[in-house]
PDB file of C-alpha atoms in Angstrom:
ATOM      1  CA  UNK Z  19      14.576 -17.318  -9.085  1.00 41.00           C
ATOM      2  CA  UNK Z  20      18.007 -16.919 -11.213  1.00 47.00           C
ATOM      3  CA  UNK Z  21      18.461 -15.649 -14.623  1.00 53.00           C
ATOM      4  CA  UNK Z  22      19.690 -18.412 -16.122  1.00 46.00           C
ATOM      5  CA  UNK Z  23      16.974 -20.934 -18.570  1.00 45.00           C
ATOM      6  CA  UNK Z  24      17.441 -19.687 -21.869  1.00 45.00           C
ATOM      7  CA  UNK Z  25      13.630 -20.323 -23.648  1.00 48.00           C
ATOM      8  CA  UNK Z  26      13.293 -20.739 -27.680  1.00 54.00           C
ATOM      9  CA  UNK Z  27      10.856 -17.582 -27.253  1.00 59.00           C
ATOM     10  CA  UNK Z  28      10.569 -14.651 -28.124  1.00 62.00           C
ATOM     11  CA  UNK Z  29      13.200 -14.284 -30.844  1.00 78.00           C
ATOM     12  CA  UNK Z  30      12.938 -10.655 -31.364  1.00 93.00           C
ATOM     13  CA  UNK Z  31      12.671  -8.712 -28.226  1.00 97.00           C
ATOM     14  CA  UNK Z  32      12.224  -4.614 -27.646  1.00 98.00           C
ATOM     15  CA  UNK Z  33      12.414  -2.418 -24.609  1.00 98.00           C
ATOM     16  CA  UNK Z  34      10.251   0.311 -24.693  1.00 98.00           C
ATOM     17  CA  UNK Z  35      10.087   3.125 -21.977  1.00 97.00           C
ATOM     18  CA  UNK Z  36      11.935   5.684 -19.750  1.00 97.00           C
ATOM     19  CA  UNK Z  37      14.551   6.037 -17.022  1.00 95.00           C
ATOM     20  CA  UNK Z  38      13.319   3.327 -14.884  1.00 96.00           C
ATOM     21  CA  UNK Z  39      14.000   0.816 -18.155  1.00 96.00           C
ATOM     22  CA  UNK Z  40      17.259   2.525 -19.413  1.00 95.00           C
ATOM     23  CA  UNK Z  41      19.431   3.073 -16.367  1.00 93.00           C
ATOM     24  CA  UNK Z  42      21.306   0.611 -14.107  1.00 86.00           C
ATOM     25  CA  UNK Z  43      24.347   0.935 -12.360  1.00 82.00           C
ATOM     26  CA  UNK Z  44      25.997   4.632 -13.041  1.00 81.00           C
ATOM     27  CA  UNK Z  45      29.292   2.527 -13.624  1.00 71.00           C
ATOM     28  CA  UNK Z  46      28.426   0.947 -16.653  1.00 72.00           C
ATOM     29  CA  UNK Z  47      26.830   3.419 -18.415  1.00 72.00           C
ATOM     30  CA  UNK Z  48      28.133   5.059 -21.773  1.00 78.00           C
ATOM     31  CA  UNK Z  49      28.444   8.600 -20.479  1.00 80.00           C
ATOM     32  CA  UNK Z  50      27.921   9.860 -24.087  1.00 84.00           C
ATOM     33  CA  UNK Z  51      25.305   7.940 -24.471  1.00 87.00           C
ATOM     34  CA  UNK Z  52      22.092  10.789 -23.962  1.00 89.00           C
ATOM     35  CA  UNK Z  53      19.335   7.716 -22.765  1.00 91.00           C
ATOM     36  CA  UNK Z  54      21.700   6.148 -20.497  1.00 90.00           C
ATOM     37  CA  UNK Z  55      21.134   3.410 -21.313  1.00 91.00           C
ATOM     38  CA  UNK Z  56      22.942   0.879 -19.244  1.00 91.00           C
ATOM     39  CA  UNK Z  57      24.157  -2.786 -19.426  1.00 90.00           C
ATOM     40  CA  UNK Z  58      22.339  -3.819 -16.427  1.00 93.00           C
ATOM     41  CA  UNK Z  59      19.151  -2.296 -16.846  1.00 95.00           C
ATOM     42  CA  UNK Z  60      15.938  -5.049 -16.497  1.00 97.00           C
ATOM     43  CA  UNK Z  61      15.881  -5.406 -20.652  1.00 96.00           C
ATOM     44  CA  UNK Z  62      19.682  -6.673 -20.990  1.00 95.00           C
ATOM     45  CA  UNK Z  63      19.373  -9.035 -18.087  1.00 95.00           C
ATOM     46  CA  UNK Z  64      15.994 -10.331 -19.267  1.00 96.00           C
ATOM     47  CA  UNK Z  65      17.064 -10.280 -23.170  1.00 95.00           C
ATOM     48  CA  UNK Z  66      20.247 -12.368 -21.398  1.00 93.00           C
ATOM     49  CA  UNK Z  67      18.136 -14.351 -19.314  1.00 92.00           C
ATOM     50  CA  UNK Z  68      15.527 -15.111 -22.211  1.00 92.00           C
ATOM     51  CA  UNK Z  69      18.530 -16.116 -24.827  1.00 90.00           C
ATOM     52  CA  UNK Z  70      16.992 -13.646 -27.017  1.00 88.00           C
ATOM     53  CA  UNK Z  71      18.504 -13.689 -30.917  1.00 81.00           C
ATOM     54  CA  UNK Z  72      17.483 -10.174 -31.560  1.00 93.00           C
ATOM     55  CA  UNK Z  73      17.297  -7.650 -28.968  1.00 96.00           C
ATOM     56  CA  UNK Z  74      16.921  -3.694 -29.048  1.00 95.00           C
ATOM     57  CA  UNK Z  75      16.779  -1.632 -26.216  1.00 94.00           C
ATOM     58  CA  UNK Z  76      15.257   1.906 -27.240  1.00 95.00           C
ATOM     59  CA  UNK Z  77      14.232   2.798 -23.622  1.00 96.00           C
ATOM     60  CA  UNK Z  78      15.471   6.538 -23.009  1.00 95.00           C
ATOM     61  CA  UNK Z  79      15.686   8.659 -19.592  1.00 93.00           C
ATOM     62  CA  UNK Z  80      12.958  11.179 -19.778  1.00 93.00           C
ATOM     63  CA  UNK Z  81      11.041   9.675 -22.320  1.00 95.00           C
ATOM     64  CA  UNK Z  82       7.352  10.670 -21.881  1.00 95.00           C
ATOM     65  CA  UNK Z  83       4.655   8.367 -23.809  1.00 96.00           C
ATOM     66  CA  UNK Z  84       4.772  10.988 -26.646  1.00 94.00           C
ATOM     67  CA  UNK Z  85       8.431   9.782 -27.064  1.00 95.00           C
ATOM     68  CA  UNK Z  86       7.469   5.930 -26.946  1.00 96.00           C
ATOM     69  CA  UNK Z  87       4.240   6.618 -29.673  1.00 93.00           C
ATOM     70  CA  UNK Z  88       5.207   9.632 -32.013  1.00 83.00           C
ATOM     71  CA  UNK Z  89       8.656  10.791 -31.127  1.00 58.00           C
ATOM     72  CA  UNK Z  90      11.612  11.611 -29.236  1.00 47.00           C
ATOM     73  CA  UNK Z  91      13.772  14.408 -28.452  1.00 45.00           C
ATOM     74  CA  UNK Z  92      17.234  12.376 -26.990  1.00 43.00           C
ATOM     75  CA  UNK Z  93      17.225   9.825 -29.813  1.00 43.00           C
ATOM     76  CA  UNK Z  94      16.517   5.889 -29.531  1.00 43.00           C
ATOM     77  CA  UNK Z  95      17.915   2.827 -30.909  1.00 41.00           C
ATOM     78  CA  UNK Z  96      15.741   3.759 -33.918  1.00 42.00           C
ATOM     79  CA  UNK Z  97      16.719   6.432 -35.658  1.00 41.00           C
ATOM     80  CA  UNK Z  98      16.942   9.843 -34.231  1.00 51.00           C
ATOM     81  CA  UNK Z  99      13.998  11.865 -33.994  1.00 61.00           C
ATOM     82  CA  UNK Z 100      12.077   8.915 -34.137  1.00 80.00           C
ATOM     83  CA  UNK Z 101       9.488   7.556 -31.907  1.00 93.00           C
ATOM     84  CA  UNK Z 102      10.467   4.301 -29.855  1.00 95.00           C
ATOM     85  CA  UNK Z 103       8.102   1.949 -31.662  1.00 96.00           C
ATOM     86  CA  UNK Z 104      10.194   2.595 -34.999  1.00 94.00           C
ATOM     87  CA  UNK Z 105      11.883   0.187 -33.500  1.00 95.00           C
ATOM     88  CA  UNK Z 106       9.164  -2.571 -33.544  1.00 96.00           C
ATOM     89  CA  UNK Z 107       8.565  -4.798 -36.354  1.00 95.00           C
ATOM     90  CA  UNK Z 108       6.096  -7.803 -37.297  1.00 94.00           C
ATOM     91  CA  UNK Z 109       8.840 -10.010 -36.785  1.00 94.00           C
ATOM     92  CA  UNK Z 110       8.433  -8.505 -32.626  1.00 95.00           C
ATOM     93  CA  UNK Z 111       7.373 -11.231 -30.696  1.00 94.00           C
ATOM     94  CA  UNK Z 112       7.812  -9.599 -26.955  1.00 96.00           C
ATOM     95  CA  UNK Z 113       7.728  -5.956 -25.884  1.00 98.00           C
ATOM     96  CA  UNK Z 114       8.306  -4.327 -22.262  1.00 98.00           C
ATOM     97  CA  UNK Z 115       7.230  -0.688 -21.618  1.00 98.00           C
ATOM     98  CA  UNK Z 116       7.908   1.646 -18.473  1.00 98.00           C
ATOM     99  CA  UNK Z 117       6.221   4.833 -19.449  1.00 98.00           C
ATOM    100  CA  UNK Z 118       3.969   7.296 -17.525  1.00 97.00           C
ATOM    101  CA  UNK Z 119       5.747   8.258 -14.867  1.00 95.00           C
ATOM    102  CA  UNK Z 120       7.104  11.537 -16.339  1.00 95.00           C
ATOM    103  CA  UNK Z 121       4.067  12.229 -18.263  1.00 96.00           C
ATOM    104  CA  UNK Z 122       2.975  12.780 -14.415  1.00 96.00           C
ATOM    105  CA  UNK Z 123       5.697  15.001 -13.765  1.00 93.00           C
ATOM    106  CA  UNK Z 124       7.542  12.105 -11.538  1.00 88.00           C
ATOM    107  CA  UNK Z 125      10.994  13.680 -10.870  1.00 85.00           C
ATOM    108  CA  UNK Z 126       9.263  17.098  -9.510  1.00 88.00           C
ATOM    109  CA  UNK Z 127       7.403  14.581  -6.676  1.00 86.00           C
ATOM    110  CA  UNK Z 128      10.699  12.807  -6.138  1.00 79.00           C
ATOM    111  CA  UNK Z 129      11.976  16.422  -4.896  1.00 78.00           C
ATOM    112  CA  UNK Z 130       9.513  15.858  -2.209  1.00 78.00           C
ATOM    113  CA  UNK Z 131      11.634  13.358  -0.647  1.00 72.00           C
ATOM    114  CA  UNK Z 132      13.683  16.497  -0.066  1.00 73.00           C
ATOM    115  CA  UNK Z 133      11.549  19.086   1.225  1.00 75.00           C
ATOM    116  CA  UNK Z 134       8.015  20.312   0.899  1.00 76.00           C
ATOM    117  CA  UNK Z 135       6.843  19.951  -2.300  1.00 81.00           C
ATOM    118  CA  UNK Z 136       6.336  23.233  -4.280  1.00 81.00           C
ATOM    119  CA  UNK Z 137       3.122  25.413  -4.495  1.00 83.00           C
ATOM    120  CA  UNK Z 138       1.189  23.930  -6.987  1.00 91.00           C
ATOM    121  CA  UNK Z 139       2.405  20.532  -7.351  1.00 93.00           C
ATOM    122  CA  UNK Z 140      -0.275  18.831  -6.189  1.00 92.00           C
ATOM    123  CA  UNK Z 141      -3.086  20.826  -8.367  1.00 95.00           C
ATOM    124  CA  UNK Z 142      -0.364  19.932 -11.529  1.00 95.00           C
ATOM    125  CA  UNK Z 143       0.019  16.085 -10.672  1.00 96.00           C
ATOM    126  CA  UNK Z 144      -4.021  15.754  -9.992  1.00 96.00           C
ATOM    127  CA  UNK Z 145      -4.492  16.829 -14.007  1.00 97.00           C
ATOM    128  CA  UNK Z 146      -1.931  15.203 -15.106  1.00 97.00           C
ATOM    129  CA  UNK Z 147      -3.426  11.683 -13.692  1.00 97.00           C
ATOM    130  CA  UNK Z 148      -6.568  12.551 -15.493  1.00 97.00           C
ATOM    131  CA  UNK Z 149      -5.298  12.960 -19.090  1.00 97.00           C
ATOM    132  CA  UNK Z 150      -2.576   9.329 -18.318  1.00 97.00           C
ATOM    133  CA  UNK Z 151      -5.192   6.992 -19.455  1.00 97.00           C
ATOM    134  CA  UNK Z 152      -5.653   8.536 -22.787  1.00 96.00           C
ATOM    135  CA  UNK Z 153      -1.822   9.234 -23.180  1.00 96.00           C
ATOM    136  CA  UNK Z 154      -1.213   4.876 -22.085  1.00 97.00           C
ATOM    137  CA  UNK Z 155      -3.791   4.432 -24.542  1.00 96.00           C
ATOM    138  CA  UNK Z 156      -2.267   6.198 -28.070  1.00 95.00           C
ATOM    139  CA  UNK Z 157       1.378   4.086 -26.574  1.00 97.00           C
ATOM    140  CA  UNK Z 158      -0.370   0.884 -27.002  1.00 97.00           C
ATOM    141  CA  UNK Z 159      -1.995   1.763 -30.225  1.00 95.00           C
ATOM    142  CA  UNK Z 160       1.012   2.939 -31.848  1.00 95.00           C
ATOM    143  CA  UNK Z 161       2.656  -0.728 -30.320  1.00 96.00           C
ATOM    144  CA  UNK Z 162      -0.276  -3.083 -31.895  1.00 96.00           C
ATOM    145  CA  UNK Z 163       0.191  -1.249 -35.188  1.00 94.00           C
ATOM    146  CA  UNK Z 164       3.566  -1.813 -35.600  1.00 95.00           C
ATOM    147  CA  UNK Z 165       3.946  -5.192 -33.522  1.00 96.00           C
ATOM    148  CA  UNK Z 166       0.405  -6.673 -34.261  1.00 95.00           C
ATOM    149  CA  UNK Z 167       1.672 -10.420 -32.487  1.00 93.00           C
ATOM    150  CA  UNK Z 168       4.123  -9.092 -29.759  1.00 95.00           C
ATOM    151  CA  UNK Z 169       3.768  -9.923 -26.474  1.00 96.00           C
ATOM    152  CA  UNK Z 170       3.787  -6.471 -23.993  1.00 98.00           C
ATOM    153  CA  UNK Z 171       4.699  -6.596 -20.659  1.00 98.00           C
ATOM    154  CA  UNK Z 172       3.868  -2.875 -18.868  1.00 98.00           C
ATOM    155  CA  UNK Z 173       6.317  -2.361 -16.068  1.00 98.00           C
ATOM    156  CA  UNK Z 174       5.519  -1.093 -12.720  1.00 98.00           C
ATOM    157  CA  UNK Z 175       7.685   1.735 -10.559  1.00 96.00           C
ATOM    158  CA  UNK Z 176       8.718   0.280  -7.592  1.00 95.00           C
ATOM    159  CA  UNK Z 177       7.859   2.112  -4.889  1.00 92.00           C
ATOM    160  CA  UNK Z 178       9.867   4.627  -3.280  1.00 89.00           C
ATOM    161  CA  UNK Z 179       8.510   4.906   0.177  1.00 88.00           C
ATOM    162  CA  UNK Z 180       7.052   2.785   2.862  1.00 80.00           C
ATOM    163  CA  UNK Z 181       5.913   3.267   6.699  1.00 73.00           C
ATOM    164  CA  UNK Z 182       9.258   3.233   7.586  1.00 74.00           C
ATOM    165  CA  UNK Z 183       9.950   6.407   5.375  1.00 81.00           C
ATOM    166  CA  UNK Z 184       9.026   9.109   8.682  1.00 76.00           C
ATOM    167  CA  UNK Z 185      11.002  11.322   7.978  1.00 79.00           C
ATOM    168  CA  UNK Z 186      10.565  11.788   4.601  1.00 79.00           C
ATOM    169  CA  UNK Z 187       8.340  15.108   4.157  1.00 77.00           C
ATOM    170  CA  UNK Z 188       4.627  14.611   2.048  1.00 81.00           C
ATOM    171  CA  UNK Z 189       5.997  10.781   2.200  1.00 83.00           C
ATOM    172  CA  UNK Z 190       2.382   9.655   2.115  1.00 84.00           C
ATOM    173  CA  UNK Z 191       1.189  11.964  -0.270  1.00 87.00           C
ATOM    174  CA  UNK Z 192       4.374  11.261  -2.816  1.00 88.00           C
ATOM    175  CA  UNK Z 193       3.567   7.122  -1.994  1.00 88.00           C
ATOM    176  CA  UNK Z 194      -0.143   7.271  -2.908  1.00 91.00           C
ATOM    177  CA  UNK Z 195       0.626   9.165  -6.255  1.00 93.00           C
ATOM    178  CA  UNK Z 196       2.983   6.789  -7.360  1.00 93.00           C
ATOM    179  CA  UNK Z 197       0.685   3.839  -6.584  1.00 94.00           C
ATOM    180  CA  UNK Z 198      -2.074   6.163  -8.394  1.00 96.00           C
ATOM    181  CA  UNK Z 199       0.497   5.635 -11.322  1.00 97.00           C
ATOM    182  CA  UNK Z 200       1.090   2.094 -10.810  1.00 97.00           C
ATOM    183  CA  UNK Z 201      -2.858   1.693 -10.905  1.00 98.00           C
ATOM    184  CA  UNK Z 202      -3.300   3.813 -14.599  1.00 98.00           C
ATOM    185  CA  UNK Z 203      -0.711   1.630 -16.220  1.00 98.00           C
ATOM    186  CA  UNK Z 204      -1.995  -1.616 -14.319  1.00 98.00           C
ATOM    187  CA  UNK Z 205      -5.596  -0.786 -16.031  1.00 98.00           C
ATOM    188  CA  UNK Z 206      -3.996   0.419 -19.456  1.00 98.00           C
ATOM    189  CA  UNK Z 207      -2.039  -3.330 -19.791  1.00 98.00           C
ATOM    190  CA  UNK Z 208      -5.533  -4.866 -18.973  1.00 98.00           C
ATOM    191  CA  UNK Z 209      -7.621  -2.929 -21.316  1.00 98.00           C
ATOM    192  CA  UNK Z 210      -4.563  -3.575 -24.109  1.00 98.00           C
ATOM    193  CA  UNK Z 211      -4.018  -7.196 -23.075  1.00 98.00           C
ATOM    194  CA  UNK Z 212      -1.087  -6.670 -22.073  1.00 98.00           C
ATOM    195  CA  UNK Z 213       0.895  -8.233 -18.624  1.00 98.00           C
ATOM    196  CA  UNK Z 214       1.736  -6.465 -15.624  1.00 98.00           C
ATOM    197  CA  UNK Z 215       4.429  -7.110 -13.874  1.00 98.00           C
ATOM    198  CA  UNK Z 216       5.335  -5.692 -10.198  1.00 98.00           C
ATOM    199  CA  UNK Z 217       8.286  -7.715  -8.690  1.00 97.00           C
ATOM    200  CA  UNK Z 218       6.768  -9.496  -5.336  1.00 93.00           C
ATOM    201  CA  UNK Z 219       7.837  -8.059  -1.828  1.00 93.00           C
ATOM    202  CA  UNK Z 220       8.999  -4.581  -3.544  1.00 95.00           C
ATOM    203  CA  UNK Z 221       7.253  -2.916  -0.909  1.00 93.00           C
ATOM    204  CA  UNK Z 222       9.821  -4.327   1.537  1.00 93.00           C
ATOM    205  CA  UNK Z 223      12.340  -2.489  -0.430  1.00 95.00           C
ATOM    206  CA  UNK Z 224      11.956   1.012  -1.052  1.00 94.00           C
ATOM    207  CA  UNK Z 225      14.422   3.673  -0.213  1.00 91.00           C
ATOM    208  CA  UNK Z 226      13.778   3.272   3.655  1.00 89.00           C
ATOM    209  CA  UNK Z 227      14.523  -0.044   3.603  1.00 91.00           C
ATOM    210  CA  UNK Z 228      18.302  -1.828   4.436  1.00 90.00           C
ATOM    211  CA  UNK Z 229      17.769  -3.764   0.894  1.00 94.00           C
ATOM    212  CA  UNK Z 230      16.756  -0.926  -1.639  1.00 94.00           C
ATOM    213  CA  UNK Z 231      15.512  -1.458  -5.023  1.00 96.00           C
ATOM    214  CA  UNK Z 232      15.337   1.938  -5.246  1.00 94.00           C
ATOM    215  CA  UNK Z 233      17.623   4.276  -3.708  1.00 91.00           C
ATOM    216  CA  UNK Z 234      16.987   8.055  -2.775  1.00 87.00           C
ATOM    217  CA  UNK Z 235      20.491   9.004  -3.750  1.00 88.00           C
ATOM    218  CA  UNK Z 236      22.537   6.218  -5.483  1.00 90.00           C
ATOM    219  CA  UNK Z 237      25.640   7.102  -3.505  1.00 90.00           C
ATOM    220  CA  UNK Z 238      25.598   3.718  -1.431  1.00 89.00           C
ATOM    221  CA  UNK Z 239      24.068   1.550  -4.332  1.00 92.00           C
ATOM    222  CA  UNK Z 240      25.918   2.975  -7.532  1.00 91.00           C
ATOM    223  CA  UNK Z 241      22.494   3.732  -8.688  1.00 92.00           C
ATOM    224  CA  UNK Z 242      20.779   7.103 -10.285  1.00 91.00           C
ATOM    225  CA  UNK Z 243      19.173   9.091  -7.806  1.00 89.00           C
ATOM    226  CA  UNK Z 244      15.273   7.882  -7.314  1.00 90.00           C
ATOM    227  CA  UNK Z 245      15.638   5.093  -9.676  1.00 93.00           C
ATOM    228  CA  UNK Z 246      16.362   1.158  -9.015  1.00 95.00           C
ATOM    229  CA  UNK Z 247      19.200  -0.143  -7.840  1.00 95.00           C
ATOM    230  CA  UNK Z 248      21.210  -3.443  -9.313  1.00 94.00           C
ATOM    231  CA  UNK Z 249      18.879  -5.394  -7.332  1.00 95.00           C
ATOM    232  CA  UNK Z 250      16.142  -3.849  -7.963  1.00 96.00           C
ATOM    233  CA  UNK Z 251      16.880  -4.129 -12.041  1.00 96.00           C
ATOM    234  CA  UNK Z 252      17.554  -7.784 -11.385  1.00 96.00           C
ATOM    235  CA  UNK Z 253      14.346  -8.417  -9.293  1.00 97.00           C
ATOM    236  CA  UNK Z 254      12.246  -6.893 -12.420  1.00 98.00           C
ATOM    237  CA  UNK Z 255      13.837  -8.891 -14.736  1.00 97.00           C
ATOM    238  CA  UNK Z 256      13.109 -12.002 -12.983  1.00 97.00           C
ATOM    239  CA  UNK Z 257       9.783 -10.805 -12.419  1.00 97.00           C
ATOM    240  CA  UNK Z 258       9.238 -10.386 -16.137  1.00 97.00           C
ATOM    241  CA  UNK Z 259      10.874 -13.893 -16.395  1.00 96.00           C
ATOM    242  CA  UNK Z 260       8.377 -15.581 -14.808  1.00 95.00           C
ATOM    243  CA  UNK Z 261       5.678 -13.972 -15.946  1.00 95.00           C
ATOM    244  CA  UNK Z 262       6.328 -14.714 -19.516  1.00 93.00           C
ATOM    245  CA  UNK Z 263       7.708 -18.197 -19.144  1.00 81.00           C
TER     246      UNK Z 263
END
C-alpha cells in the first residue's frame, strides 16, 4: 500500500505518545528540539498521507502516560508543562497514541539486548505490568474528555526480537515482555473503543532481520537506537491508513 489517497476525513488530526511516535530518521530531526520530534515519524506521513487540514504532533521521547493525561516534563506542541491532550479539542476528529512502553521501564529491557539484564529487572517490570491497565485507562479518559468524537488509534511496538535473535542475551524473556505490552494496550483500545493497529508481517522485521523496522543501533538505518527505522515509520503509517480508511 502507498501513501498517497488523500481522504476528506479527519480534518483535525493529533499524535499522542512517546519515542516510538516522535522519532524518525536522526537526520531530520531538530536537534534543539527536546521530543525529537521528527519529519518522518508515522504521524507526519499519515497526517501527509490522510491530506489532513489541521495536524499537531505532541508525541514526545520519554513521555510516560502521566505525560499524555496530566503532564509533561520536555514540553509538547501544547504549551509547556502541559499534558499532551491540551492539545485535543472538540473539533479532534482522529487521535493516535503510543504510550506504555516506558511506564514499563522499556529502555532498561532494551539494555538486555546488550548484556544480562540487571538484578532486579525482572521483579520491577512484573509490577509495573500490573499497575499499566489502570495507567492506559486515566490516558483514554483524559482523551474522551477533551476529544469526546475523535477517532483513537493505539499503536503497537514493533517487536524487537525474533527466533533469529540467538545471540541476543534474555532475547526471549525481553520478546515476551514486549508482547505482554503489546497485549495491555491491545485490551485498553478495546475496552476504550479504540483501534489497534500492528503493521502485518512486523515480526519478519525486527532487529535480527535483513529488513529492520526496528534497529538495535541505528548506525546502518539512520534510526535511534531500539526504535523504528524509516521503514518501519512508513509501514505504521500505512497500517494506520488502512485501518481508518
Amino acid at each position: 500500500m502507498t501513501l498517497t489517497t488523500p481522504v476528506e476525513e479527519p480534518v483535525h488530526y493529533v499524535a499522542l505518545g512517546d519515542s516510538y511516535a516522535a522519532m524518525g530518521s536522526r537526520a531530520v530531526t531538530d536537534p534543539g528540539d527536546p521530543c525529537a520530534v521528527a519529519a518522518d515519524s508515522y504521524p507526519v506521513l499519515l497526517a501527509d498521507a490522510l491530506g489532513v487540514e489541521d495536524f499537531v504532533n505532541a508525541s514526545c521521547q520519554g513521555a510516560v502516560t502521566a505525560d499524555v493525561g496530566e503532564k509533561t516534563a520536555l514540553g509538547t506542541a501544547a504549551s509547556e508543562g502541559s499534558p499532551q491532550v491540551a492539545a485535543l479539542g472538540e473539533e479532534t476528529d482522529l487521535v493516535t497514541l503510543s504510550i506504555g512502553g516506558n511506564d514499563v521501564s522499556f529502555i532498561d529491557m532494551t539494555r538486555c539486548s546488550e548484556s544480562a539484564c540487571p538484578a532486579g529487572l525482572r521483579e520491577k517490570v512484573a509490577g509495573e505490568l500490573e499497575e499499566l491497565p489502570a495507567r492506559l485507562d486515566d490516558v483514554y479518559v483524559a482523551i474522551e474528555q477533551q476529544a469526546p468524537g475523535a477517532r483513537v488509534v493505539a499503536t503497537a511496538y514493533m517487536p524487537l526480537l525474533n527466533d533469529a535473535c540467538t545471540d541476543v542475551p534474555d532475547a526471549a524473556w525481553l520478546a515476551e515482555q514486549i508482547t505482554r505490552i503489546n497485549g495491555e494496550v491491545s485490551a485498553a483500545a478495546e475496552r476504550h473503543d479504540a483501534t489497534y493497529v500492528m503493521p502485518a508481517d512486523a515480526e519478519e522485521h525486527t532487529g535480527c532481520s535483513a529488513e529492520p523496522w526496528v534497529d538495535f543501533t541505528g548506525e546502518a538505518t539512520g534510526s535511534y537506537p531500539m526504535h523504528p527505522t524509516a521503514a518501519g515509520q512508513q509501514a505504521m503509517a500505512e497500517a494506520i491508513a488502512a485501518a481508518v480508511g
